[in-house]
Amino acid sequence: MHTRTFAARAGRWSARNRSKAIVGWLAFVVAAVAIGGVLGTRHPADDSGNPGQSGHADRIVQRAFADYDTEAVLIQGAAGQARSAAMRAVVGDVIAGVRGKPGVRDVRSPFHAGNGGQVSRDGRSVIVQFDLYGSDEVQSERIVPVEAAVRAAASRHPGFRVGEVGGASADRALSKAFSDDFGRAERLSIPITLAILVVAFGALVAAGIPVLLALSAVAATLGLLALPSRLVPLDDQVSSIVLLIGMAVGVDYALFYVRRAREERRRGAGVREAVEIAAATSGRAVLVSGVTVIAAMAGMFLAGDRTFEGLGLASIMVVAVAMAGSVTVLPALLAWLGDRVERGRVPLLHRLRRGDGESRAIGWVLDRVLARPLVSALAAGAVLVALAIPAFSMHTANSGPDGMPRSLEIMRVYDRAQKAFPGGQVPSQVVVTADDVRAPRVASALAALRTRALASGRFSEPVTIDRSADHTVAVMSLPTAGSGSDARSIAAVGLLRRELVPRTIDRVAGAKAYVTGQAAGSEDFNDLMKSRAPLVFAFVLALAFLLLLFTFRSIVVPIKAIALNLLSVGASYGVLVEVFQRGHLEGLLGFRSGGFITAWLPMFLFVVLFGLSMDYHVFIVSRIREAFDAGMPTGEAVAHGIRQTAGVVTSAAAVMVAVFAIFATLTFVDFKMMGVGLATAILIDATLVRAVLLPATMKLLGDWNWYLPGRPRRLRSPATSRASSAA
């Protein structure tokens, strides 16, 4: 029963000191929220964390140029109207509207002699450009009257399509869409979780406890993140990841605990005794699985990317807080409620289970799996391998504009501008540094670069050059073929980096050149992920192996756990490729395939899924080992352990799948991918892996499940061995 473990001691103390434990937890949550409210969470001020050559170029630009973003107003009429008097009237109206607004400088007419490239080849479209100065916060305020002026001009010219797109306007529109998306996800996740738990427990009070624990852990973590963010600024999406991970593990841990306490009460244990047994068994499993999840999440620190470091830190914190709440306040709540935890019973739900609490459906499946373990293992393994095969053709890239929701007006304007002026919205940029970029040799090299780039057919007009105030930095913008994420864009960047720049700028003594932009950033991030993935994977797998080896004193258990988890992750990758890279289910999920998987997702999915699936594995195998140590033969212990845990694992998986599936309904394609990947992997893990492959392989291995080199293989459980010795 592991009565001397930390989990058992903590559970006993909490059950006997209910008021202190409950008040202490509430005080901790309130204090954490207050800390967050006072300090606030710091976010990165710039993109200086980008990797590779593009990141270095971006940092040079940020230091050399004042804060500003370029805005573009796209004006479209009928064919041949681009240079008409009517079009000139619209252009004049737009320029008059935006000029003079706070922060607006350098308003550029498409008809100016130097801006001939801002008139489309088909004679339908023109672009008015201007710069909006100020920090991100200032720009978000200054863009409001500018957008109002553009809308007013559009209303005065109903015969033309007038729309604005640019850095500041896109940030404002996308931030609002992002906030709306996750607000909806948060509103839906709680009632859906509660509904699933009501079905699982059959009682409202019992169902509410896991939700309360998870929500309090999320709230406390969001507040506490203000402290480490002073040293490691955290991206905006961190709060969403905290909600996602916090709800998943918080509900899981409480489910394990509450279910075991109710089971012991049905067997006749007193309230306090039932809580203490739950603490010694499920509480210990919670600690083991929590530490394993934390170890997996720590792999993100090895990714070499600031965003991953922030996600890893936030994930570790919310798991640690949920784990702490599970072994402290949860036993106190159960001891305080006693049999009142059964209040609010829902009629008829008890018919889904037998009198001993086991699931009828899972019991039916398990009987057939254990009757034919070899056939079951081969069939389930074949299905998983088949699902994983498409993963070998996975292509990754940064989604950029391709991943933004097309329901937004600003993205529709972007698409029209990209069609009228190919590559103009996602230019490649060559950042040149020198003592004086106006020097003849540097200017000549820039001119040669422009000529060669246009001659290659991969770049187009208008090519622009901006120079810093101290004349030490020049930025050449080259509209690039493709979407910024596809093969054409990547090929264009390769041409710049490996041929055009070395033959022009690099030949000038004292001058250095770096290529950046959407496609260059995507290539650099891809290269980083590919180089770091083996290190992250090895770290996570090795640490998980050691933790499970130490916990179960078996070399077979961790090897099998790793193999099963890799199968479920591989199957999830394969589904992602079929859906998002190859475009199946576009209509159902409401997205447009870019032909790739977003570059950050495979590593993120591996780390998160490996950690979360370990919850189930540790919980199930702990119960099997408990039965084995109590005297059952391995075959019977497998059947008993899985029958006893099937209901809670199914319920926990249903909660995770439902919450993750909500993310698949969001408008941002990256988060659709994340939702589909997580939901698919958890669904596969809880069905094919835990309900079929795990029991089948454990039945086939028998006592070899507990084999440890250097120790004689046990052919019988400890209790049976002791009984035989006594006889």
XYZ file of C-alpha atoms in Angstrom:
727
model
C 0.000 0.000 0.000
C 3.063 2.315 0.081
C 1.859 3.820 3.382
C 5.199 5.502 4.098
C 5.489 7.432 0.851
C 5.207 11.204 0.722
C 1.782 10.963 -0.951
C 0.469 8.694 1.820
C 1.824 10.929 4.598
C 0.471 14.069 2.930
C -2.933 12.457 2.476
C -3.101 11.343 6.107
C -2.153 14.792 7.349
C -4.693 16.513 5.101
C -7.487 14.118 6.057
C -6.812 14.762 9.754
C -6.277 18.529 9.361
C -9.036 19.323 6.898
C -9.513 22.981 7.761
C -5.808 23.810 7.600
C -5.388 22.053 4.261
C -8.446 23.650 2.622
C -7.813 27.159 3.971
C -4.111 26.857 3.127
C -4.884 25.942 -0.482
C -7.384 28.771 -0.869
C -4.859 31.216 0.616
C -2.203 29.962 -1.814
C -4.492 30.421 -4.834
C -5.593 33.910 -3.730
C -1.993 34.968 -3.069
C -0.850 33.638 -6.465
C -3.641 35.485 -8.288
C -2.804 38.655 -6.343
C 0.875 38.384 -7.314
C -0.115 38.113 -10.953
C -2.457 41.080 -10.664
C 0.163 43.294 -9.065
C 3.213 42.354 -11.134
C 1.614 41.343 -14.436
C 3.180 38.845 -16.829
C 5.953 40.250 -18.974
C 5.838 39.496 -22.696
C 8.706 39.705 -25.217
C 9.168 43.213 -26.547
C 10.385 42.070 -29.974
C 11.235 39.075 -32.134
C 14.853 38.911 -30.985
C 14.401 35.266 -30.049
C 14.121 34.138 -33.674
C 16.815 31.620 -34.609
C 19.509 31.547 -37.254
C 20.522 34.119 -39.814
C 17.032 35.610 -40.040
C 16.917 36.214 -36.301
C 20.305 37.929 -36.393
C 19.118 40.130 -39.274
C 15.920 41.029 -37.421
C 17.908 42.129 -34.379
C 20.114 44.351 -36.555
C 17.036 46.008 -38.054
C 15.413 46.511 -34.644
C 18.504 48.276 -33.356
C 19.076 50.378 -36.470
C 15.561 51.604 -37.213
C 12.978 53.362 -35.123
C 9.852 51.420 -34.196
C 7.442 51.501 -37.105
C 5.325 49.287 -39.315
C 4.417 49.768 -42.949
C 0.713 49.945 -43.795
C -0.783 49.432 -47.243
C -4.180 50.522 -48.560
C -5.285 48.355 -51.493
C -7.627 50.084 -53.963
C -9.219 48.030 -56.742
C -11.520 48.973 -59.585
C -12.520 47.569 -62.958
C -9.931 46.401 -65.481
C -7.928 49.310 -66.862
C -9.043 51.776 -64.163
C -5.740 51.858 -62.290
C -4.608 55.140 -63.857
C -8.037 56.664 -64.446
C -9.201 59.970 -63.006
C -11.666 58.110 -60.769
C -8.878 55.975 -59.304
C -6.728 59.058 -58.755
C -9.618 60.622 -56.864
C -9.853 57.613 -54.545
C -6.086 57.614 -54.002
C -6.152 61.334 -53.214
C -8.994 60.827 -50.740
C -7.140 58.022 -48.932
C -3.907 60.011 -48.754
C -5.716 63.066 -47.417
C -7.454 60.899 -44.810
C -4.357 59.222 -43.363
C -1.857 62.068 -43.732
C -1.498 64.045 -40.536
C -2.749 61.288 -38.268
C -0.503 60.687 -35.207
C 2.511 58.543 -36.080
C 1.860 58.512 -39.849
C 4.869 59.415 -41.989
C 6.116 59.044 -45.552
C 2.774 58.549 -47.313
C 3.590 57.158 -50.768
C 1.303 57.550 -53.787
C 1.295 54.705 -56.337
C 1.567 57.314 -59.084
C 4.813 58.801 -57.820
C 7.701 58.273 -60.222
C 9.544 55.993 -57.791
C 6.511 53.831 -56.997
C 5.591 52.495 -60.412
C 5.579 48.982 -59.002
C 2.515 49.814 -56.879
C 0.238 49.677 -59.910
C -0.779 46.111 -60.809
C -0.038 44.615 -64.204
C -3.716 43.987 -64.954
C -4.510 47.681 -64.452
C -7.084 47.051 -61.716
C -5.220 47.629 -58.443
C -3.006 50.220 -56.775
C -1.456 50.442 -53.313
C -0.986 53.509 -51.121
C 1.769 52.938 -48.554
C 2.779 54.796 -45.403
C 4.696 54.147 -42.188
C 3.159 54.160 -38.709
C 5.665 54.958 -35.960
C 5.611 54.014 -32.275
C 5.995 50.993 -30.018
C 3.559 48.092 -30.369
C 1.300 49.532 -27.673
C 1.361 52.999 -29.215
C 0.713 51.642 -32.714
C -2.314 49.697 -31.483
C -3.842 53.036 -30.445
C -2.671 55.074 -33.428
C -3.989 52.614 -36.007
C -7.610 53.130 -34.879
C -8.128 56.622 -36.399
C -6.117 55.586 -39.471
C -8.426 52.622 -40.110
C -11.437 54.885 -39.573
C -10.111 57.287 -42.199
C -9.636 54.448 -44.715
C -13.169 53.165 -44.069
C -14.564 56.662 -44.550
C -12.772 56.991 -47.877
C -14.121 53.602 -48.937
C -17.692 54.638 -48.121
C -17.344 57.715 -50.319
C -16.298 55.615 -53.332
C -18.674 52.625 -53.509
C -17.482 51.718 -56.996
C -14.055 50.722 -55.687
C -12.860 48.123 -53.174
C -10.727 49.814 -50.543
C -9.052 47.841 -47.738
C -6.074 48.197 -45.424
C -3.431 45.647 -44.465
C -0.127 46.085 -42.646
C 1.803 45.291 -39.509
C -0.158 47.414 -37.038
C -3.611 46.782 -38.505
C -2.949 43.031 -38.733
C -1.690 42.880 -35.141
C -4.837 44.578 -33.905
C -7.238 42.404 -35.898
C -5.423 39.144 -35.188
C -5.050 39.886 -31.469
C -8.789 40.405 -31.184
C -9.502 37.228 -33.168
C -7.035 35.299 -31.014
C -8.670 36.595 -27.827
C -12.161 35.773 -29.106
C -11.066 32.270 -30.117
C -9.622 31.358 -26.760
C -12.406 33.046 -24.853
C -14.812 30.723 -26.618
C -12.577 27.718 -25.913
C -12.494 28.579 -22.219
C -16.263 29.037 -22.052
C -16.902 25.695 -23.732
C -14.269 23.609 -21.961
C -15.692 23.931 -18.440
C -19.324 22.838 -19.096
C -18.182 20.038 -21.423
C -15.712 18.781 -18.816
C -18.360 18.929 -16.103
C -20.890 17.052 -18.247
C -18.417 14.222 -18.940
C -17.535 13.965 -15.255
C -21.203 13.816 -14.268
C -21.570 10.816 -16.566
C -18.381 9.310 -15.138
C -19.301 9.723 -11.459
C -23.081 9.798 -11.645
C -23.111 12.550 -8.992
C -22.820 16.327 -9.306
C -20.659 16.878 -6.211
C -18.126 14.212 -7.166
C -18.009 15.602 -10.706
C -17.414 19.153 -9.502
C -14.314 18.348 -7.438
C -11.924 17.669 -10.382
C -13.145 20.804 -12.175
C -12.558 22.954 -9.092
C -9.089 21.512 -8.559
C -8.132 22.046 -12.215
C -9.489 25.619 -12.343
C -7.779 26.604 -9.091
C -4.474 25.142 -10.350
C -4.812 27.092 -13.613
C -5.666 30.341 -11.795
C -2.759 29.964 -9.373
C -0.295 29.172 -12.162
C -1.366 32.119 -14.300
C -0.703 34.362 -11.316
C 2.635 32.802 -10.406
C 3.908 33.109 -13.984
C 4.437 36.809 -13.285
C 7.501 35.870 -11.203
C 9.592 33.913 -13.746
C 8.448 36.229 -16.536
C 10.705 38.908 -14.994
C 13.631 36.754 -16.167
C 12.059 34.888 -19.108
C 9.411 36.982 -20.919
C 6.481 34.771 -21.937
C 4.551 34.804 -25.220
C 0.832 35.558 -25.290
C -0.167 31.959 -26.040
C 1.291 30.734 -22.742
C -1.995 31.376 -20.916
C -3.841 29.168 -23.389
C -1.317 26.348 -22.950
C -1.672 26.646 -19.165
C -5.446 26.263 -19.528
C -5.040 23.303 -21.872
C -2.471 21.408 -19.786
C -3.917 22.474 -16.439
C -7.423 21.249 -17.210
C -6.036 17.983 -18.578
C -3.759 17.000 -15.685
C -5.867 18.617 -12.957
C -8.935 16.633 -13.949
C -6.865 13.466 -14.452
C -5.258 13.591 -11.018
C -8.507 14.338 -9.205
C -10.294 11.589 -11.138
C -7.699 9.019 -10.074
C -7.969 10.084 -6.438
C -11.745 10.498 -6.112
C -12.484 7.266 -7.965
C -10.219 5.236 -5.659
C -11.679 6.791 -2.504
C -15.239 5.975 -3.663
C -14.175 2.439 -4.560
C -12.765 1.853 -1.079
C -15.955 3.199 0.499
C -17.991 0.691 -1.518
C -15.786 -2.049 -0.111
C -16.658 -1.004 3.429
C -13.768 1.259 4.475
C -14.512 4.275 6.644
C -14.287 7.755 5.189
C -10.831 8.534 6.571
C -9.530 5.044 5.828
C -10.769 5.271 2.235
C -9.045 8.633 1.778
C -5.793 7.307 3.254
C -5.866 4.247 0.982
C -6.463 6.536 -1.999
C -3.524 8.691 -0.884
C -1.208 5.684 -0.590
C -2.174 4.270 -3.991
C -3.651 6.818 -6.396
C -1.816 9.655 -4.657
C 1.482 7.899 -5.245
C 0.548 7.275 -8.881
C -0.270 10.987 -9.226
C 3.183 11.941 -7.943
C 4.953 9.468 -10.222
C 2.972 10.485 -13.301
C 3.322 14.181 -12.424
C 7.086 13.928 -12.131
C 7.155 12.022 -15.439
C 5.075 14.728 -17.138
C 7.365 17.416 -15.737
C 10.403 15.508 -16.998
C 8.864 15.326 -20.464
C 7.985 19.035 -20.449
C 11.572 19.857 -19.431
C 12.601 18.645 -22.865
C 11.294 21.946 -24.261
C 14.231 23.737 -22.644
C 16.523 21.926 -25.075
C 14.659 23.148 -28.168
C 16.891 26.224 -28.443
C 13.920 28.557 -28.925
C 12.579 31.204 -26.544
C 8.949 30.324 -27.201
C 9.525 26.673 -26.329
C 11.339 27.681 -23.149
C 8.315 29.726 -22.084
C 5.880 26.936 -22.930
C 8.005 24.425 -21.045
C 8.213 26.646 -17.981
C 4.460 27.301 -17.930
C 3.606 23.620 -18.476
C 5.915 22.466 -15.683
C 4.466 25.021 -13.277
C 0.824 24.110 -13.893
C 1.560 20.365 -13.588
C 3.443 20.957 -10.335
C 0.602 23.069 -8.901
C -2.058 20.521 -9.942
C 0.036 17.723 -8.460
C 0.471 19.620 -5.179
C -3.263 20.274 -4.947
C -4.036 16.620 -5.618
C -2.043 15.348 -2.655
C -2.945 18.137 -0.203
C -6.315 19.828 -0.567
C -8.013 16.948 -2.418
C -7.812 14.410 0.451
C -8.956 17.139 2.837
C -12.006 17.854 0.681
C -12.891 14.173 0.428
C -12.509 13.672 4.189
C -14.649 16.763 4.855
C -17.388 15.790 2.418
C -17.498 12.119 3.370
C -20.520 10.453 1.812
C -21.840 13.842 0.767
C -19.566 13.444 -2.262
C -22.368 11.227 -3.642
C -24.947 14.012 -3.518
C -26.667 15.156 -6.660
C -26.893 11.640 -8.075
C -28.143 11.437 -11.656
C -30.732 8.709 -12.260
C -30.005 5.811 -14.653
C -26.257 6.477 -15.013
C -25.436 3.663 -12.588
C -26.704 1.167 -15.180
C -23.618 1.829 -17.282
C -21.567 0.024 -14.621
C -21.745 -3.196 -12.724
C -22.187 -3.266 -8.976
C -18.430 -3.188 -8.403
C -18.096 0.034 -10.405
C -16.450 -1.527 -13.443
C -17.446 -0.386 -16.932
C -19.561 -2.962 -18.763
C -18.279 -1.918 -22.208
C -14.603 -1.988 -21.238
C -15.105 -5.307 -19.491
C -16.542 -6.804 -22.684
C -13.570 -5.576 -24.751
C -11.017 -6.703 -22.178
C -12.427 -10.242 -22.008
C -11.869 -10.677 -25.735
C -8.413 -9.060 -25.710
C -7.156 -11.297 -22.900
C -8.700 -14.368 -24.526
C -6.645 -13.765 -27.723
C -3.743 -11.509 -26.700
C -1.472 -12.255 -29.672
C -4.158 -11.591 -32.280
C -5.257 -8.442 -30.416
C -1.702 -7.085 -30.158
C -0.946 -7.740 -33.832
C -4.226 -6.197 -35.018
C -3.906 -3.066 -32.883
C -0.222 -2.686 -33.780
C -1.004 -2.986 -37.483
C -3.646 -0.246 -37.249
C -1.243 2.099 -35.458
C 1.582 1.450 -37.914
C -0.782 2.091 -40.833
C -1.869 5.387 -39.271
C 1.760 6.395 -38.694
C 3.029 5.692 -42.236
C 2.002 9.125 -43.676
C 4.166 10.779 -41.000
C 7.285 9.811 -42.968
C 6.279 12.318 -45.672
C 5.710 15.180 -43.236
C 6.773 18.623 -44.497
C 7.058 21.420 -41.950
C 7.120 25.208 -42.313
C 6.157 28.326 -40.397
C 2.535 28.965 -41.280
C 2.735 32.774 -41.220
C -0.169 34.375 -43.117
C -1.292 30.952 -44.386
C -2.337 30.012 -40.865
C -4.506 33.086 -40.249
C -8.311 32.896 -40.406
C -9.736 33.912 -43.774
C -12.959 34.974 -42.069
C -11.164 38.202 -41.089
C -11.527 41.115 -43.483
C -7.865 42.016 -43.148
C -6.824 38.549 -44.382
C -9.175 38.841 -47.348
C -7.512 42.156 -48.200
C -4.129 40.460 -47.777
C -5.109 37.706 -50.225
C -6.303 40.223 -52.809
C -3.091 42.235 -52.431
C -0.962 39.101 -52.759
C -2.834 38.127 -55.917
C -2.525 41.602 -57.457
C 1.100 42.093 -56.373
C 2.653 38.598 -56.054
C 5.143 38.379 -53.206
C 4.663 41.990 -52.167
C 3.196 41.061 -48.800
C 5.899 38.505 -47.927
C 9.139 39.958 -49.308
C 12.569 38.541 -48.667
C 14.859 41.097 -47.077
C 18.599 41.408 -47.422
C 20.055 43.288 -44.443
C 23.449 44.820 -45.254
C 25.846 46.297 -42.700
C 28.883 48.445 -43.552
C 30.695 51.539 -42.333
C 28.659 53.513 -44.878
C 26.046 51.744 -47.019
C 26.039 54.790 -49.351
C 29.649 54.055 -50.385
C 29.987 53.424 -54.143
C 31.092 49.814 -53.815
C 28.173 48.941 -51.506
C 25.676 50.825 -53.675
C 27.005 49.061 -56.768
C 26.728 45.660 -55.078
C 23.118 46.395 -54.053
C 22.289 47.398 -57.628
C 23.893 44.198 -58.930
C 21.931 42.138 -56.408
C 18.676 43.780 -57.521
C 19.431 43.121 -61.202
C 20.366 39.464 -60.676
C 17.376 38.836 -58.389
C 14.873 40.210 -60.916
C 16.572 38.302 -63.750
C 16.156 35.011 -61.853
C 12.366 35.216 -62.143
C 11.925 34.425 -58.433
C 11.577 38.061 -57.378
C 9.585 41.006 -58.714
C 9.167 44.763 -58.524
C 8.933 46.975 -56.591
C 12.339 46.401 -54.994
C 12.890 48.969 -52.225
C 15.906 49.949 -50.135
C 15.720 51.578 -46.681
C 18.807 53.008 -44.974
C 19.306 53.683 -41.279
C 19.815 57.209 -39.999
C 23.519 56.566 -39.331
C 23.944 54.971 -42.791
C 25.412 51.750 -41.381
C 22.485 49.463 -42.280
C 20.564 49.031 -45.534
C 17.522 46.791 -45.979
C 16.591 45.648 -49.496
C 13.041 44.242 -49.786
C 12.426 41.853 -52.662
C 8.844 40.656 -53.354
C 9.238 36.884 -53.495
C 7.461 34.208 -55.503
C 5.169 31.933 -53.501
C 3.237 32.280 -50.256
C 6.225 32.677 -47.940
C 5.860 29.091 -46.679
C 5.825 26.995 -49.841
C 8.605 25.398 -51.896
C 8.859 28.360 -54.303
C 9.540 30.806 -51.474
C 12.082 28.510 -49.815
C 13.851 28.004 -53.172
C 14.011 31.778 -53.666
C 15.615 32.224 -50.237
C 18.097 29.484 -51.034
C 19.033 31.273 -54.254
C 19.594 34.520 -52.349
C 21.683 32.954 -49.613
C 23.779 30.558 -51.648
C 24.259 32.363 -54.959
C 23.093 35.971 -55.294
C 24.357 37.466 -52.029
C 27.762 35.679 -52.123
C 28.337 36.937 -55.691
C 27.454 40.541 -54.908
C 27.426 41.924 -51.344
C 29.846 39.383 -49.886
C 32.524 40.500 -52.354
C 32.613 43.996 -50.863
C 35.287 44.351 -48.187
C 33.794 45.373 -44.826
C 30.201 44.647 -45.850
C 28.107 41.799 -44.442
C 24.690 40.619 -45.591
C 21.975 38.535 -43.944
C 18.702 37.278 -45.453
C 15.462 37.431 -43.475
C 11.724 37.531 -44.114
C 8.858 35.047 -43.837
C 10.444 32.305 -45.966
C 13.928 32.766 -44.477
C 12.539 32.660 -40.940
C 10.605 29.506 -41.782
C 13.725 27.818 -43.150
C 15.817 28.808 -40.128
C 13.184 27.647 -37.635
C 12.793 24.357 -39.510
C 16.541 23.819 -39.413
C 16.576 24.520 -35.675
C 13.747 22.056 -34.966
C 15.381 19.338 -37.069
C 18.751 19.783 -35.369
C 17.304 19.869 -31.844
C 14.632 17.164 -32.229
C 17.008 14.208 -31.636
C 18.337 15.863 -28.477
C 14.840 16.603 -27.127
C 13.514 13.147 -28.002
C 16.520 11.403 -26.431
C 16.256 13.493 -23.260
C 12.528 12.816 -22.791
C 12.806 9.103 -23.542
C 15.854 8.589 -21.311
C 14.379 10.448 -18.357
C 11.028 8.661 -18.673
C 12.861 5.329 -18.843
C 14.799 6.043 -15.652
C 11.741 7.272 -13.746
C 9.663 4.218 -14.658
C 12.599 1.892 -13.991
C 12.975 3.358 -10.498
C 9.222 3.298 -9.812
C 8.375 -0.220 -10.964
C 11.766 -1.949 -10.515
C 11.429 -3.427 -13.990
C 13.234 -2.839 -17.261
C 10.347 -4.216 -19.305
C 7.735 -1.717 -18.062
C 9.610 1.436 -19.238
C 10.647 -0.121 -22.567
C 7.067 -1.140 -23.287
C 5.721 2.238 -22.153
C 8.077 4.090 -24.493
C 7.210 1.826 -27.419
C 3.459 2.225 -26.902
C 3.715 5.998 -26.528
C 5.809 6.306 -29.674
C 3.165 4.355 -31.575
C 0.378 6.697 -30.444
C 2.470 9.799 -31.223
C 3.404 8.418 -34.652
C -0.248 7.674 -35.426
C -1.141 11.234 -34.441
C 1.547 12.597 -36.782
C 0.154 10.481 -39.603
C -3.371 11.800 -39.077
C -2.044 15.373 -39.080
C -0.310 14.811 -42.421
C -3.449 13.347 -43.989
C -5.732 16.110 -42.700
C -3.631 19.269 -42.861
C -0.759 18.596 -45.262
C -2.790 16.663 -47.818
C -5.955 18.668 -47.224
C -8.494 16.028 -46.259
C -11.435 17.351 -44.179
C -10.772 20.968 -45.207
C -14.489 21.636 -45.537
C -15.433 19.951 -42.267
C -12.772 21.720 -40.189
C -12.978 25.024 -42.077
C -9.393 25.618 -43.187
C -7.287 25.906 -46.327
C -4.360 23.518 -46.541
C -0.951 25.095 -47.075
C 0.630 21.715 -47.841
C 2.648 21.586 -44.611
C 2.513 21.077 -40.841
C 3.434 24.111 -38.780
C 7.068 23.732 -37.743
C 6.695 24.050 -33.958
C 3.956 21.436 -33.646
C 5.734 18.035 -34.018
C 8.158 18.673 -31.155
C 5.454 20.268 -28.995
C 3.072 17.361 -29.609
C 5.746 14.792 -28.812
C 6.624 16.374 -25.479
C 3.037 17.040 -24.374
C 1.588 13.727 -25.582
C 4.417 11.704 -24.105
C 3.848 13.377 -20.765
C 0.054 13.114 -20.753
C -0.091 9.509 -21.955
C 2.267 8.564 -19.124
C -0.527 9.539 -16.727
C -2.615 6.644 -17.942
C 0.274 4.227 -18.138
C 1.528 4.903 -14.624
C -1.982 4.768 -13.167
C -2.876 1.475 -14.858
C 0.446 -0.290 -14.267
C 0.509 0.903 -10.639
C -2.848 -0.782 -10.080
C -1.650 -3.952 -11.823
C 1.540 -4.011 -9.729
C -0.498 -3.394 -6.585
C -2.631 -6.476 -7.341
C 0.486 -8.511 -8.185
C 2.167 -7.503 -4.920
C -1.019 -8.456 -3.053
C -0.785 -12.051 -4.317
C -2.446 -12.228 -7.736
C -0.682 -13.992 -10.629
C 0.347 -11.562 -13.346
C -2.425 -12.606 -15.746
C -5.126 -12.057 -13.142
C -3.464 -8.847 -11.926
C -3.542 -7.446 -15.461
C -7.243 -8.183 -15.832
C -8.037 -6.831 -12.362
C -5.941 -3.677 -12.706
C -7.314 -2.713 -16.096
C -10.907 -3.459 -15.103
C -10.556 -1.276 -12.025
C -8.942 1.615 -13.892
C -10.784 1.409 -17.214
C -13.631 3.665 -16.157
C -11.450 6.458 -14.814
C -9.012 6.267 -17.751
C -11.895 6.398 -20.215
C -13.440 9.360 -18.396
C -10.131 11.226 -18.188
C -9.474 10.571 -21.870
C -12.976 11.738 -22.789
C -12.344 15.017 -20.972
C -9.018 15.526 -22.732
C -10.375 14.627 -26.165
C -13.339 16.970 -25.713
C -11.206 19.901 -24.522
C -8.597 19.369 -27.243
C -11.306 18.988 -29.879
C -12.555 22.465 -28.968
C -9.208 23.805 -30.187
C -9.835 22.119 -33.528
C -12.815 24.478 -33.956
C -10.718 27.642 -33.547
C -10.093 29.830 -36.570
C -6.272 29.808 -36.462
C -4.935 26.832 -38.433
C -1.981 26.245 -36.080
C -4.363 25.669 -33.200
C -6.646 23.514 -35.330
C -3.605 21.331 -35.967
C -2.759 21.255 -32.273
C -6.324 20.357 -31.299
C -6.638 17.590 -33.888
C -3.185 16.191 -33.046
C -3.773 16.125 -29.284
C -7.342 14.817 -29.484
C -6.391 12.089 -31.968
C -3.398 10.907 -29.951
C -5.311 10.784 -26.641
C -8.222 8.965 -28.294
C -5.848 6.404 -29.826
C -3.930 6.084 -26.569
C -7.022 5.440 -24.438
C -8.553 2.928 -26.846
C -6.137 0.963 -29.017
C -3.117 1.400 -26.751
C -4.425 1.185 -23.160
C -7.486 -1.006 -23.790
C -5.922 -3.416 -26.315
C -2.128 -3.263 -26.733
C -1.216 -2.791 -23.057
C -3.282 -5.686 -21.642
C -2.459 -7.930 -24.600
C 1.313 -7.426 -24.306
C 1.269 -7.731 -20.515
C -0.700 -10.987 -20.778
C 1.779 -12.311 -23.340
C 4.828 -11.347 -21.262
C 3.472 -12.708 -17.995
C 5.981 -12.466 -15.141
C 8.571 -11.133 -17.583
C 6.788 -7.768 -17.104
C 8.641 -7.424 -13.797
C 12.059 -8.498 -15.035
C 15.094 -6.513 -13.872
C 18.622 -7.556 -14.916
C 20.645 -8.846 -11.990
C 17.549 -9.946 -10.120
C 16.023 -13.437 -10.484
C 12.817 -13.382 -12.526
C 9.799 -13.779 -10.259
C 7.493 -16.502 -11.433
C 5.020 -15.741 -8.663
C 3.837 -12.662 -6.847
C 5.492 -11.753 -3.507
C 2.486 -12.835 -1.485
C 2.340 -16.235 -3.188
C 6.076 -16.713 -2.688
C 5.793 -15.937 1.029
C 2.914 -18.344 1.409
C 4.876 -21.125 -0.279
C 7.899 -20.480 1.915
C 5.787 -20.611 5.054
C 4.256 -23.927 4.005
